[in-house]
Short mmCIF file of C-alpha atoms and ligand atoms in Angstrom, two decimals:
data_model
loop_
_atom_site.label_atom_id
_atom_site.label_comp_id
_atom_site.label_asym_id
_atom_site.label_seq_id
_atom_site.Cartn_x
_atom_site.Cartn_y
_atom_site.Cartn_z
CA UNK A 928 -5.15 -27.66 -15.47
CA UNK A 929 -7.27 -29.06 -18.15
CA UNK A 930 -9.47 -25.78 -17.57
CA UNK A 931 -6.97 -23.41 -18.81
CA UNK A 932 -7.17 -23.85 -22.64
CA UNK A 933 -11.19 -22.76 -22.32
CA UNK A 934 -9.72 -18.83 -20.15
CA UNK A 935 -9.25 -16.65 -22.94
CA UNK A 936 -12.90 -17.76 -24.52
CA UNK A 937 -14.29 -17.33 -20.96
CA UNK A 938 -13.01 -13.70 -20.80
CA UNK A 939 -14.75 -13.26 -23.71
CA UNK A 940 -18.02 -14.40 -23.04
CA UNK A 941 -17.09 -12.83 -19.62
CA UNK A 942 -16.69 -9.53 -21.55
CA UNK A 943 -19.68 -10.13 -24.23
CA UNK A 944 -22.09 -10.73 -21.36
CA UNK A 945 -20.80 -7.61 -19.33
CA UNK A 946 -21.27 -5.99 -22.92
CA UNK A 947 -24.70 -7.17 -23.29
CA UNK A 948 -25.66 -6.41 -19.90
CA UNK A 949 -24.56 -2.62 -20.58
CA UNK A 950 -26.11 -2.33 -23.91
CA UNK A 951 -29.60 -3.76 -22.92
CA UNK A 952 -29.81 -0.77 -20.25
CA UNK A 953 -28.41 1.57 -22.37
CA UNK A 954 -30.83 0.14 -25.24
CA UNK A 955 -33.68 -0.16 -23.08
CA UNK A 956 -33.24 3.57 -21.29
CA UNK A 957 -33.05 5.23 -24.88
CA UNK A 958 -36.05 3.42 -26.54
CA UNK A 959 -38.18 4.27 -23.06
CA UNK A 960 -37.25 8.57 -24.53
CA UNK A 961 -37.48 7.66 -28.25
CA UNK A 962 -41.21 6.41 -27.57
CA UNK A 963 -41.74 8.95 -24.92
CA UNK A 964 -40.96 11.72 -27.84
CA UNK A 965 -42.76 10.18 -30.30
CA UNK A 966 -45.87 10.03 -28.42
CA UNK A 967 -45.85 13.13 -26.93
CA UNK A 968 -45.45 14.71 -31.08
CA UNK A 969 -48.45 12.85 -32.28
CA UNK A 970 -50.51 14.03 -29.23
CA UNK A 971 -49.16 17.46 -29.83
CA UNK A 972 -49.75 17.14 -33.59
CA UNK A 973 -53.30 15.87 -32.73
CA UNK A 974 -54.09 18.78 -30.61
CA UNK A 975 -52.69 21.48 -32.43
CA UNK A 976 -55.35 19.68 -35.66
CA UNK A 977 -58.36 19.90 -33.25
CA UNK A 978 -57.60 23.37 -31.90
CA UNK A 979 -57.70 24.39 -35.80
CA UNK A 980 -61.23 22.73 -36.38
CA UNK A 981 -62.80 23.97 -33.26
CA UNK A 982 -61.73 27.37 -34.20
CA UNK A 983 -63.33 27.11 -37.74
CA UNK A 984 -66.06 25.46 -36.29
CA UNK A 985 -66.55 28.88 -33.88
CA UNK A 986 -66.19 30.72 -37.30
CA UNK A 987 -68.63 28.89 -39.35
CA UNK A 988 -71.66 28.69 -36.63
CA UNK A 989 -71.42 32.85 -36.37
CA UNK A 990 -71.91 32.10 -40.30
CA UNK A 991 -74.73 30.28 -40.29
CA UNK A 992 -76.24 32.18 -37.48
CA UNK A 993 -75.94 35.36 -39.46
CA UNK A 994 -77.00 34.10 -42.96
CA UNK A 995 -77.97 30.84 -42.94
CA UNK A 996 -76.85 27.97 -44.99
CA UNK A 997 -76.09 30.93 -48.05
CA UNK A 998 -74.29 32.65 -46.34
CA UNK A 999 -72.07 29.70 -44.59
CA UNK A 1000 -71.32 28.50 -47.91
CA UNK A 1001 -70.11 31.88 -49.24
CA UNK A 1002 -68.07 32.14 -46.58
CA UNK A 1003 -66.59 28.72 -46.65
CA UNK A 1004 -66.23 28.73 -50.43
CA UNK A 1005 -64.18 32.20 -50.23
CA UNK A 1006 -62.42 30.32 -47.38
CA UNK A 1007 -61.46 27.15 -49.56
CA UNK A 1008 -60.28 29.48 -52.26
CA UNK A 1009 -57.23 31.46 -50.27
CA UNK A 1010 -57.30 28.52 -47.30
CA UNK A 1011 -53.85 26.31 -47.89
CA UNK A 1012 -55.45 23.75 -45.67
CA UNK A 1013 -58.90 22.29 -47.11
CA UNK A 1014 -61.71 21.83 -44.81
CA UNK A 1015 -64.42 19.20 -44.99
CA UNK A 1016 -67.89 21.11 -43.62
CA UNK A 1017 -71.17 19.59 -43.23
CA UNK A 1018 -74.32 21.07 -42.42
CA UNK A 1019 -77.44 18.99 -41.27
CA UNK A 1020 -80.68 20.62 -40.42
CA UNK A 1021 -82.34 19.22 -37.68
CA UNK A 1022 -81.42 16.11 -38.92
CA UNK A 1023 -83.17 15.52 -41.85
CA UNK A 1024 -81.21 16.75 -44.32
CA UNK A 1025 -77.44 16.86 -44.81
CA UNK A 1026 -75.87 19.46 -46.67
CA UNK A 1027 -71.71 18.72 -47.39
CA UNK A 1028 -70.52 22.50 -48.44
CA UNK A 1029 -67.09 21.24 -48.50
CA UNK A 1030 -66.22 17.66 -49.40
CA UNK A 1031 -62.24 18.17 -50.91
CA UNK A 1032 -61.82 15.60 -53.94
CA UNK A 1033 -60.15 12.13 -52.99
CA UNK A 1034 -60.48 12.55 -49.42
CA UNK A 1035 -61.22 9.26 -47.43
CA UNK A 1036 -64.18 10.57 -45.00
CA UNK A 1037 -62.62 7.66 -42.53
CA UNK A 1038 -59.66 9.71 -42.48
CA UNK A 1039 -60.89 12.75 -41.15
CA UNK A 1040 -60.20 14.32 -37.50
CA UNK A 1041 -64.06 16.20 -36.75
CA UNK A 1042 -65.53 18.53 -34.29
CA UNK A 1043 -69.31 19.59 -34.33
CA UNK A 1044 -71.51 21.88 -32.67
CA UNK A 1045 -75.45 21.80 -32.28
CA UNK A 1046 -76.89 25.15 -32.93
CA UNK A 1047 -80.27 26.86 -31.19
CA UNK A 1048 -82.53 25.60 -33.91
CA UNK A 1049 -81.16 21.91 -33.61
CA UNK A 1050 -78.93 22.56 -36.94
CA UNK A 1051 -75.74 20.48 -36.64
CA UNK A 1052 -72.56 21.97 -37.96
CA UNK A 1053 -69.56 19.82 -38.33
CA UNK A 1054 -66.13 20.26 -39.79
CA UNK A 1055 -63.37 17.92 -40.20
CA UNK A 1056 -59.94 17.80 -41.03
CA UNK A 1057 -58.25 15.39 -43.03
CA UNK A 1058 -54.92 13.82 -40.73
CA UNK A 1059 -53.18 12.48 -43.77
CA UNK A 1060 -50.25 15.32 -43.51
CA UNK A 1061 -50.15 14.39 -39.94
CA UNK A 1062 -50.00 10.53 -40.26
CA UNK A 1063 -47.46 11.34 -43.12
CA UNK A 1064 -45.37 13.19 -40.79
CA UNK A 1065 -45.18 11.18 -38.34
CA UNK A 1066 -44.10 8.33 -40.71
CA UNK A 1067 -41.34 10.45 -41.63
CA UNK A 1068 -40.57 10.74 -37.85
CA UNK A 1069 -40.89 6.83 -36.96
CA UNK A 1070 -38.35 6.17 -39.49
CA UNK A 1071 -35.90 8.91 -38.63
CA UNK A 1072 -36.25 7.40 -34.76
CA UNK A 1073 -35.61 3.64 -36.10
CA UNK A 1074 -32.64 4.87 -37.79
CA UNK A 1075 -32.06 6.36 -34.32
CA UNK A 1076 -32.54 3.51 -32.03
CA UNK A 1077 -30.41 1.15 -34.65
CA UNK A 1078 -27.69 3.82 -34.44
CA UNK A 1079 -27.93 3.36 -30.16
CA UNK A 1080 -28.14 -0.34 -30.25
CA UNK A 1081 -24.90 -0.07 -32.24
CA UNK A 1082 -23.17 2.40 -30.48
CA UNK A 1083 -24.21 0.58 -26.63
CA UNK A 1084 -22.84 -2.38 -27.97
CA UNK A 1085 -19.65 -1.01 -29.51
CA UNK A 1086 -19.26 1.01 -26.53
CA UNK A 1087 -20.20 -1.65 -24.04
CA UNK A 1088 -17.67 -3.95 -25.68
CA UNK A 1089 -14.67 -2.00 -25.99
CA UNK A 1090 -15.55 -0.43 -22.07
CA UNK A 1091 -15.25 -3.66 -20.75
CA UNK A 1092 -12.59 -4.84 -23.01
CA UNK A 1093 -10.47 -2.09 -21.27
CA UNK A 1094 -11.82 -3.07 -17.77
CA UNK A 1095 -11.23 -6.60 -18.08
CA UNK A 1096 -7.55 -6.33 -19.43
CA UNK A 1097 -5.54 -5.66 -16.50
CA UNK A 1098 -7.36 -8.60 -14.94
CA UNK A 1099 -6.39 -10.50 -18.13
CA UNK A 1100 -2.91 -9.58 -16.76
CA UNK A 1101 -3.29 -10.47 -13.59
CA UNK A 1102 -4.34 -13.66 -14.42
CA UNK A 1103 -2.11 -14.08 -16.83
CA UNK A 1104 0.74 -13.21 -14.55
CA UNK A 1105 -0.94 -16.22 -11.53
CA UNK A 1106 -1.05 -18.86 -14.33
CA UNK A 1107 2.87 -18.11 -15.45
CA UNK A 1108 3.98 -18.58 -11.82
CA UNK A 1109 2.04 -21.45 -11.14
CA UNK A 1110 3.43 -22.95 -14.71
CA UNK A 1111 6.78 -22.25 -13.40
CA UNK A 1112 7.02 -21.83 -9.87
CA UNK A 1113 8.89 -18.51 -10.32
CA UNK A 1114 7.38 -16.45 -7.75
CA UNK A 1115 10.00 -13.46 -8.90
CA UNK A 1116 7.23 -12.80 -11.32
CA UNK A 1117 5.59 -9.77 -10.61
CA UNK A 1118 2.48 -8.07 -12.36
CA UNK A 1119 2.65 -4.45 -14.15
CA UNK A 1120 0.62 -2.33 -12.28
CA UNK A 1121 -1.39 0.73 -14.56
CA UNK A 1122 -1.00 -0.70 -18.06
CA UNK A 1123 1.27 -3.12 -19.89
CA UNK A 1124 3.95 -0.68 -20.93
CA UNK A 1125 4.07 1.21 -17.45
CA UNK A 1126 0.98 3.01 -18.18
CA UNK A 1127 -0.49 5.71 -16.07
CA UNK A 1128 -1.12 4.12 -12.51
CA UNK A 1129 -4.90 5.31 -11.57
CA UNK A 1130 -5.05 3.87 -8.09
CA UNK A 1131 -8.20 2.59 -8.65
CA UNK A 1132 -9.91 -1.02 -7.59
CA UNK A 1133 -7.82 -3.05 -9.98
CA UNK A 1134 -4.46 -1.26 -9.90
CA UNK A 1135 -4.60 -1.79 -5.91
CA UNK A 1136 -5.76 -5.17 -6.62
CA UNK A 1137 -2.35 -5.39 -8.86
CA UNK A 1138 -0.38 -4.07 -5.72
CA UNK A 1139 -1.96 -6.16 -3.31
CA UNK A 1140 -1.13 -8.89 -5.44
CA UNK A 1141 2.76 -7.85 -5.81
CA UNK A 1142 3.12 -7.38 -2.33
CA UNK A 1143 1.72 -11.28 -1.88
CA UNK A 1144 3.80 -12.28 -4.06
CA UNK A 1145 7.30 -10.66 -2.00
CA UNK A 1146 5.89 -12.43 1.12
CA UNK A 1147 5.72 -15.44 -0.58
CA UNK A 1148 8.78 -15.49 -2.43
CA UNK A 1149 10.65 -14.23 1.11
CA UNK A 1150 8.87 -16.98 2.84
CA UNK A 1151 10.20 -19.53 0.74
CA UNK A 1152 13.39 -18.08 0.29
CA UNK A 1153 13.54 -18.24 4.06
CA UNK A 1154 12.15 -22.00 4.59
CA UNK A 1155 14.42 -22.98 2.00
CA UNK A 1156 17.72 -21.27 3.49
CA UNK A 1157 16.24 -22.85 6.78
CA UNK A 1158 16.07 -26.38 5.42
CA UNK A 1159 19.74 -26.03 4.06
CA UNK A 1160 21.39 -24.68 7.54
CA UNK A 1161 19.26 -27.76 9.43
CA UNK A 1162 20.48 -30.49 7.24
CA UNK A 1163 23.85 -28.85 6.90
CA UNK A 1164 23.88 -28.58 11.01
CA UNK A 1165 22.27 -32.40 11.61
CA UNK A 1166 25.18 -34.06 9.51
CA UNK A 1167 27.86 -34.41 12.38
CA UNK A 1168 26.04 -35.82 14.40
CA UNK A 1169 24.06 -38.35 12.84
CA UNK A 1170 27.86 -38.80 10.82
CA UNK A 1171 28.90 -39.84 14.78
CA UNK A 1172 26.12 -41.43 14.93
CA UNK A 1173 26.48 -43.65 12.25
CA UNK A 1174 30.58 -43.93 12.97
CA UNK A 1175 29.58 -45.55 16.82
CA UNK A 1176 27.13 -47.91 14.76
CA UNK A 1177 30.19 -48.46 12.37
CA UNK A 1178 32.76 -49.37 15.15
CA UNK A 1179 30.67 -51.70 16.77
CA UNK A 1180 30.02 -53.60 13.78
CA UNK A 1181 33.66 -53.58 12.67
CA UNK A 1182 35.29 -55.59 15.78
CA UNK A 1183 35.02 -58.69 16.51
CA UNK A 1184 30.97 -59.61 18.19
CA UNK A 1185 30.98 -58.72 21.75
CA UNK A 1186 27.43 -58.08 23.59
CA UNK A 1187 29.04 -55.84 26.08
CA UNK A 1188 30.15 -53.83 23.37
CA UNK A 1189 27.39 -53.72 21.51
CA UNK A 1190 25.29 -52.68 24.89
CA UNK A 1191 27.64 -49.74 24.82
CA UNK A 1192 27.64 -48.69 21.38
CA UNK A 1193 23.52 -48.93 21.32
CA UNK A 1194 23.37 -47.12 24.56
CA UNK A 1195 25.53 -44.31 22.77
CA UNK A 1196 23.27 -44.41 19.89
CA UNK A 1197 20.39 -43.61 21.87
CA UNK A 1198 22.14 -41.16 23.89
CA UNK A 1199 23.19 -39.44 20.10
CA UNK A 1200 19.58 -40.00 18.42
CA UNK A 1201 18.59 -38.17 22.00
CA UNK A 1202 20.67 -35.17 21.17
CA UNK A 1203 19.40 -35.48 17.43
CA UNK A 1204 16.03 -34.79 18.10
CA UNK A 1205 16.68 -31.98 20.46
CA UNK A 1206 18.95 -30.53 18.03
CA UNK A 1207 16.31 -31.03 15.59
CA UNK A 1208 13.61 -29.37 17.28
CA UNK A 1209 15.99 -26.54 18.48
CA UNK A 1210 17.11 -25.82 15.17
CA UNK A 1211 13.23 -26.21 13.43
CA UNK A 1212 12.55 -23.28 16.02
CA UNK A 1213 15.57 -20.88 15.61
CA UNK A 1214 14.78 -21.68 11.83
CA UNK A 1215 11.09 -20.57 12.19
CA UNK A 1216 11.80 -17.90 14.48
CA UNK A 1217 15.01 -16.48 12.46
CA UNK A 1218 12.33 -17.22 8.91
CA UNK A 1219 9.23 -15.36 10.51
CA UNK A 1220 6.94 -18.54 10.41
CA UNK A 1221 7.00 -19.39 13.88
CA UNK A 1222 3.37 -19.37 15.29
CA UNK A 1223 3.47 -17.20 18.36
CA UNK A 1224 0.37 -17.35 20.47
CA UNK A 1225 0.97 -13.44 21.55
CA UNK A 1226 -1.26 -12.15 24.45
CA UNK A 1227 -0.49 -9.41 27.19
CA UNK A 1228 2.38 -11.55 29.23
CA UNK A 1229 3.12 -10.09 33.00
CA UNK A 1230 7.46 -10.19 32.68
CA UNK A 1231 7.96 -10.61 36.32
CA UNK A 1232 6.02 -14.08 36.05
CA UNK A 1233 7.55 -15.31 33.14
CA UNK A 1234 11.00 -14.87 35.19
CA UNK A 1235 9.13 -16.13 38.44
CA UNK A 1236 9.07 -19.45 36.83
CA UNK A 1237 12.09 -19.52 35.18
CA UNK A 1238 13.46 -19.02 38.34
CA UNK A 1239 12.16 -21.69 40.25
CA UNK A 1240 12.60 -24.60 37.78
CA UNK A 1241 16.62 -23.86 38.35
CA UNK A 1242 16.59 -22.96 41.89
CA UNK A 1243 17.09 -26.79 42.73
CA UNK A 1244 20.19 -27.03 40.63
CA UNK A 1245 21.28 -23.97 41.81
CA UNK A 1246 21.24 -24.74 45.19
CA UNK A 1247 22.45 -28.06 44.68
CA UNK A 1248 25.71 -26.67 42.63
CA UNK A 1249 26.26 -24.11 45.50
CA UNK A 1250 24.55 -20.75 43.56
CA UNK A 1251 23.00 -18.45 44.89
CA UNK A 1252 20.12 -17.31 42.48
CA UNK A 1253 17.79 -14.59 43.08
CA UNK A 1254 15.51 -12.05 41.40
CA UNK A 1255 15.39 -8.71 41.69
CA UNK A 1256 18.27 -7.75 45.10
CA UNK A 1257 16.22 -4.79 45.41
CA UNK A 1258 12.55 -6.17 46.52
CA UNK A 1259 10.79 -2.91 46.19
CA UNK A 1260 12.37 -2.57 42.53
CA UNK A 1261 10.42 -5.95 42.39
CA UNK A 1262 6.95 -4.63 43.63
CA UNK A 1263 7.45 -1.55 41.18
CA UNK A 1264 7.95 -3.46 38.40
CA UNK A 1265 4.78 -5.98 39.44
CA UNK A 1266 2.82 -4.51 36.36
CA UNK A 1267 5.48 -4.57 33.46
CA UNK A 1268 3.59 -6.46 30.45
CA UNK A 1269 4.99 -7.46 26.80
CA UNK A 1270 2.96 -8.71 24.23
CA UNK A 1271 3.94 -12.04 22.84
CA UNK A 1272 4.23 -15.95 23.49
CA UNK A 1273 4.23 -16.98 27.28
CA UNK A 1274 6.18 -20.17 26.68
CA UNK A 1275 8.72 -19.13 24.30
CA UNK A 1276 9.34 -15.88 26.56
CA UNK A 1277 9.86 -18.66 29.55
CA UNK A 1278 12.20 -20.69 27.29
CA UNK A 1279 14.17 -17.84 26.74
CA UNK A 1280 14.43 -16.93 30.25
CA UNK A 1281 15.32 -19.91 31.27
CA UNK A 1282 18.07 -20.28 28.77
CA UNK A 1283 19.72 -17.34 29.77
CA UNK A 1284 19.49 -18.71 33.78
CA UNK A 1285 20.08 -22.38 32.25
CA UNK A 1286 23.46 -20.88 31.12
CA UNK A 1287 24.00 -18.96 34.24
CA UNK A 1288 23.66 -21.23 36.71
CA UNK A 1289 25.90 -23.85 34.10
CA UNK A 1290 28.62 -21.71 33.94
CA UNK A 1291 29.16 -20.45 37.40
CA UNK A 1292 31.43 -22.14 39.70
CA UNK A 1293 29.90 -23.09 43.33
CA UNK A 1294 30.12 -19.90 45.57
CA UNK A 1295 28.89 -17.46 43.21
CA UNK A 1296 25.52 -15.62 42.03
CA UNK A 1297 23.20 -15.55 39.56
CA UNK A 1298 20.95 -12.32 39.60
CA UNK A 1299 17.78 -11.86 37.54
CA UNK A 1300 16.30 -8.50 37.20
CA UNK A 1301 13.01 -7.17 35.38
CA UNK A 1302 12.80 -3.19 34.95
CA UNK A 1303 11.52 -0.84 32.39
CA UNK A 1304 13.44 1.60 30.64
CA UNK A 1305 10.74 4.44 28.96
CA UNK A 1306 9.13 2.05 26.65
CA UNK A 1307 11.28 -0.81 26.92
CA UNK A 1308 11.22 -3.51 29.27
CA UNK A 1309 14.49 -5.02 29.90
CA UNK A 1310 15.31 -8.32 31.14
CA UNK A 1311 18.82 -8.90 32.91
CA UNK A 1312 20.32 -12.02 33.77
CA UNK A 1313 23.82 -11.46 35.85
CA UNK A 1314 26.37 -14.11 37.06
CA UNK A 1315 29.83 -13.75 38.33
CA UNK A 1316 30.83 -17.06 36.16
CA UNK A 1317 33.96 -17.08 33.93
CA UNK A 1318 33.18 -14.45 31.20
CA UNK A 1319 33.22 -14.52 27.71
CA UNK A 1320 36.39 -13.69 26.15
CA UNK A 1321 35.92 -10.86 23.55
CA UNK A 1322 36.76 -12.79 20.51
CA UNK A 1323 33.95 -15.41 21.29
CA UNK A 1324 31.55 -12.45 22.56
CA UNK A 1325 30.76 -11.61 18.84
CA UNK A 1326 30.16 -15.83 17.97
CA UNK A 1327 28.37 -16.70 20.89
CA UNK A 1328 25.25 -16.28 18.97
CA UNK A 1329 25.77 -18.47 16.23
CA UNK A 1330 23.89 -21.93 16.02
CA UNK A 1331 26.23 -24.43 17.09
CA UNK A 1332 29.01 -22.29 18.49
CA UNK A 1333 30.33 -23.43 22.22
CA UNK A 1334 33.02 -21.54 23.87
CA UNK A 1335 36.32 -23.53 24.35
CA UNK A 1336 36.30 -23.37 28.11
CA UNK A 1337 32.53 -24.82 28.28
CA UNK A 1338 33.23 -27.47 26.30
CA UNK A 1339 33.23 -29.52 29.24
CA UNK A 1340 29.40 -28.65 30.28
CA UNK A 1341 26.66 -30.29 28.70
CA UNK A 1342 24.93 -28.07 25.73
CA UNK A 1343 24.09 -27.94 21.95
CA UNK A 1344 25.71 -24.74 21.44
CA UNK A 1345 21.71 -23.73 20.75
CA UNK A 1346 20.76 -21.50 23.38
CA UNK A 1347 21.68 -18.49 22.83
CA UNK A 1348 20.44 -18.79 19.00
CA UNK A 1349 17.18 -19.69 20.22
CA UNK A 1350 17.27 -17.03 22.69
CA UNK A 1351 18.50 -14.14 19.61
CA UNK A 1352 15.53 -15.63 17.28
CA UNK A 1353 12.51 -15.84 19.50
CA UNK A 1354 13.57 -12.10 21.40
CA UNK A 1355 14.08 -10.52 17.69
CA UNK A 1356 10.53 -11.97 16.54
CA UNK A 1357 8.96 -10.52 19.38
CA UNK A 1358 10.60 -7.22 17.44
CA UNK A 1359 13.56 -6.92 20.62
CA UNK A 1360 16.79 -7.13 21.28
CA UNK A 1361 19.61 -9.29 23.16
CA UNK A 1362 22.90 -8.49 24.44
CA UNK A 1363 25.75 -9.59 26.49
CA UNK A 1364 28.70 -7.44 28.40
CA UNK A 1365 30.82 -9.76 29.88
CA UNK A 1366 34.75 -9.68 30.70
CA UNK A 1367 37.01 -13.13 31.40
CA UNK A 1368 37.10 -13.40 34.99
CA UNK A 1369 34.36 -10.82 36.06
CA UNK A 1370 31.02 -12.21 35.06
CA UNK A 1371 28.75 -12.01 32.43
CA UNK A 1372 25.57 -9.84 32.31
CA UNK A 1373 22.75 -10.86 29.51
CA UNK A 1374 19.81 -8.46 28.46
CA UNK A 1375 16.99 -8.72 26.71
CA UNK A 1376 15.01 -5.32 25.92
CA UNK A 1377 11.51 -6.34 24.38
CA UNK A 1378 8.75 -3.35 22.94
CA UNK A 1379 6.74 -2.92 26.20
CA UNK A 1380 3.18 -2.58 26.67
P1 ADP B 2142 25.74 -23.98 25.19
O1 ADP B 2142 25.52 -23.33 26.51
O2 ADP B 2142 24.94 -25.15 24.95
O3 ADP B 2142 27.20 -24.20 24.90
P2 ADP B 2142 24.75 -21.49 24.18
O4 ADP B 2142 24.34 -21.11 22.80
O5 ADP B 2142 23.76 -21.35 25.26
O6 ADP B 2142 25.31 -22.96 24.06
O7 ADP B 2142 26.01 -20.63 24.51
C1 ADP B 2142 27.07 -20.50 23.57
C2 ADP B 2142 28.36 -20.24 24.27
O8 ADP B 2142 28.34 -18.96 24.91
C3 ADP B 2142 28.66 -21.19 25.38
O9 ADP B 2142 29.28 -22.35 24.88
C4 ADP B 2142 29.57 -20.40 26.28
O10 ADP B 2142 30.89 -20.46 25.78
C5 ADP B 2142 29.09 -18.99 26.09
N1 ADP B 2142 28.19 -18.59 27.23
C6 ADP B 2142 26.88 -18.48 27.18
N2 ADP B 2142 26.42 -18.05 28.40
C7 ADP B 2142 27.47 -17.86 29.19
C8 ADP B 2142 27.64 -17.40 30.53
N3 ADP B 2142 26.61 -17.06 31.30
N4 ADP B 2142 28.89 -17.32 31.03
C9 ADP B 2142 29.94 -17.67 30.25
N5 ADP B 2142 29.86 -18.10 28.99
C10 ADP B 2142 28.64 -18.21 28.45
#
């Protein structure tokens, strides 16, 4: 993990460019209105100066129109005398020559915002206005909106920080919370969710994240608690017999060297290391079945053909030990029952079918009958498997089930003592149910009720 030193100054650049990204919007959305109002003053201010010289220019013309240039310049000098606001007037007559009644001391002529109007007799009248107030005022104003747009770039960026400071820390947990499992391989770590000290849970993206993340976490942590309770019942079940394994091997060795013995011991070996690997397999499944990681390949399966088959891979054996095995004694209950689906695995639903008749057909004695039925029951389907064999007596009814358990009286038939487990594992992760009735002396009667449809 030679990455992990650089994650807490990645979340931070993480954060500062998150920051940044926030503040330049922010930045660039409030400069776009400080200029907006800015500009929109000064034209104002601009107008407001040439409405006020247009109207003085109105006054002055009806002036000079009445009196002349005399009495213009009364007028203007009374004007200029009460007036707050100096006025620069000019009069030129016809162009030749040009008269300045008002020229206020100091003032910059460059300065000056002017209007003029051409009279009848060609004199030009012209008055102007100086904009220092205005350019003064709007200085004031530019400053007092740099101050402003400082104060915004400050406040987007303090803002932007902390905001995703606070966004980014229960993802700082999270992460925190993957890297201390994966530096200890606890998975019984689990991550707050809706603060560090069991703050408010919002349900928003990240605290559903969080959950999500939890709820991994259980699956994992059951998954391996599973696999691993798997691994210890396997090894724990495969050490008799590769102990007799290894205790034929032993013999052999120990007598005196005699090829005839030898022969016999190997062929027992193989024989064993047969039954080894069928055990193995056997338990790997009931282990995977039992743990919830066996793959099942699930698809709409028609029940009546999974027990069809079944059926007629033991109808040899049956025949040849003397038993009669059928499906269905009531042929139309057959037909009706033509179109009863479960969803899961074909194969394993065959293997468990055939378990059930495998055991049947063992444990019947010549002369008697081994039944197989396939009905529905509301929304179960239910899968019976009926023999008049020996019975189970009740004290083995409830063991029956465990890996590895035989019943004394069957000791004498091949088996594992595996079926049935298989059979419990693979029918309860299809989500049903198996069970026997069965009374010493009157027959046994398996079924298997799976979710149908
Ligand atoms: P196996 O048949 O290899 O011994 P199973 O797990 O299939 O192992 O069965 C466990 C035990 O249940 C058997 O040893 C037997 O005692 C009993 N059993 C199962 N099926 C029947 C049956 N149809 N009739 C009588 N006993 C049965």
């Amino acid at each position: 993990m030679s990455s992990a030193p650089d994650t807490p100054v990645r979340h931070l650049f993480f954060g500062l460019r998150l920051a940044l990204w926030y503040a330049t919007l922010f930045v660039i959305g409030s400069i776009a209105i400080v200029f907006l109002t800015y500009y929109l003053t000064a034209a104002s201010l601009k107008q407001r100066d040439q409405q006020i010289i247009r109207g003085k220019l109105g006054d002055y013309s009806a002036a000079y129109l009445r009196g002349g240039v005399r009495v213009l310049a009364a007028t203007v000098r009374t004007e200029q005398e009460v007036a707050p606001e100096r006025l620069f007037v000019r009069v030129i007559d016809r162009g030749i020559d040009a008269l300045v009644l008002s020229m206020p001391e100091g003032w910059d002529p460059s300065t000056l915002e002017t209007a003029s109007i051409r009279l009848a007799d060609g004199t030009l009248v012209q008055v102007g206005k100086s904009t220092e107030a205005r350019e003064a005022l709007l200085a004031r104003f530019r400053a007092t909106l740099g101050v402003v747009t400082l104060s915004i770039v400050v406040v987007a960026l303090t803002g932007g920080w902390l905001a995703t400071q606070s966004a980014l820390s229960p993802i700082r947990r999270l992460t925190a919370a993957v890297r201390r499992i994966i530096r200890t391989g606890r998975t019984d770590a689990r991550v707050p969710v809706g603060g560090p000290a069991g703050g408010p849970v919002t349900n928003d993206a990240i605290d559903e994240l969080t959950s999500l993340f939890n709820v991994m976490l259980d699956r994992i942590e059951g998954l391996v608690t599973a696999m691993r309770g798997a691994l210890d019942n396997v090894s724990h079940d495969l050490r008799t017999p590769l102990t007799r394994l290894r205790g034929t091997a032993e013999m052999a060795l120990a007598g005196p060297p005699d090829v005839d013995r030898y022969r016999e011991a190997l062929a027992d070996c193989v024989e064993e290391t047969d039954r080894v690997l069928v055990m193995l397999n056997t338990l790997m499944d009931i282990s995977e079945a039992e743990s919830g990681t066996l793959q099942l390949r699930r698809e709409p399966v028609r029940l009546s053909d999974v027990v069809t088959r079944a059926v007629d891979l033991y109808r040899e054996v049956a025949d040849a030990k003397g038993v009669r095995l059928q499906v269905a004694a009531d042929a139309a209950a057959a037909r009706v029952d033509d179109g009863l689906i479960v969803t899961g695995d074909r194969t394993r639903l065959e293997q468990v079918a055939a378990n059930l008749i495998d055991n049947a057909v063992k444990y019947t004695p010549a002369g008697g009958r081994v039944d197989v039925d396939v009905r529905r029951e509301g929304s179960v389907a239910l899968l019976t498997v009926r023999d008049t064999g020996p019975g189970i007596p009740p004290d083995e009814i409830p063991r029956i089930w465990a890996r590895l358990f035989r019943g004394d009286a069957s000791r004498s038939e091949r088996g594992l003592g595996l079926g049935l487990s298989l059979v419990k594992a693979i029918v309860e992760a299809h989500g049903g149910t198996v069970g026997v009735e069965s009374q010493p002396g009157r027959g046994s009667t398996f079924t298997v009720a799976l979710p149908a449809g």
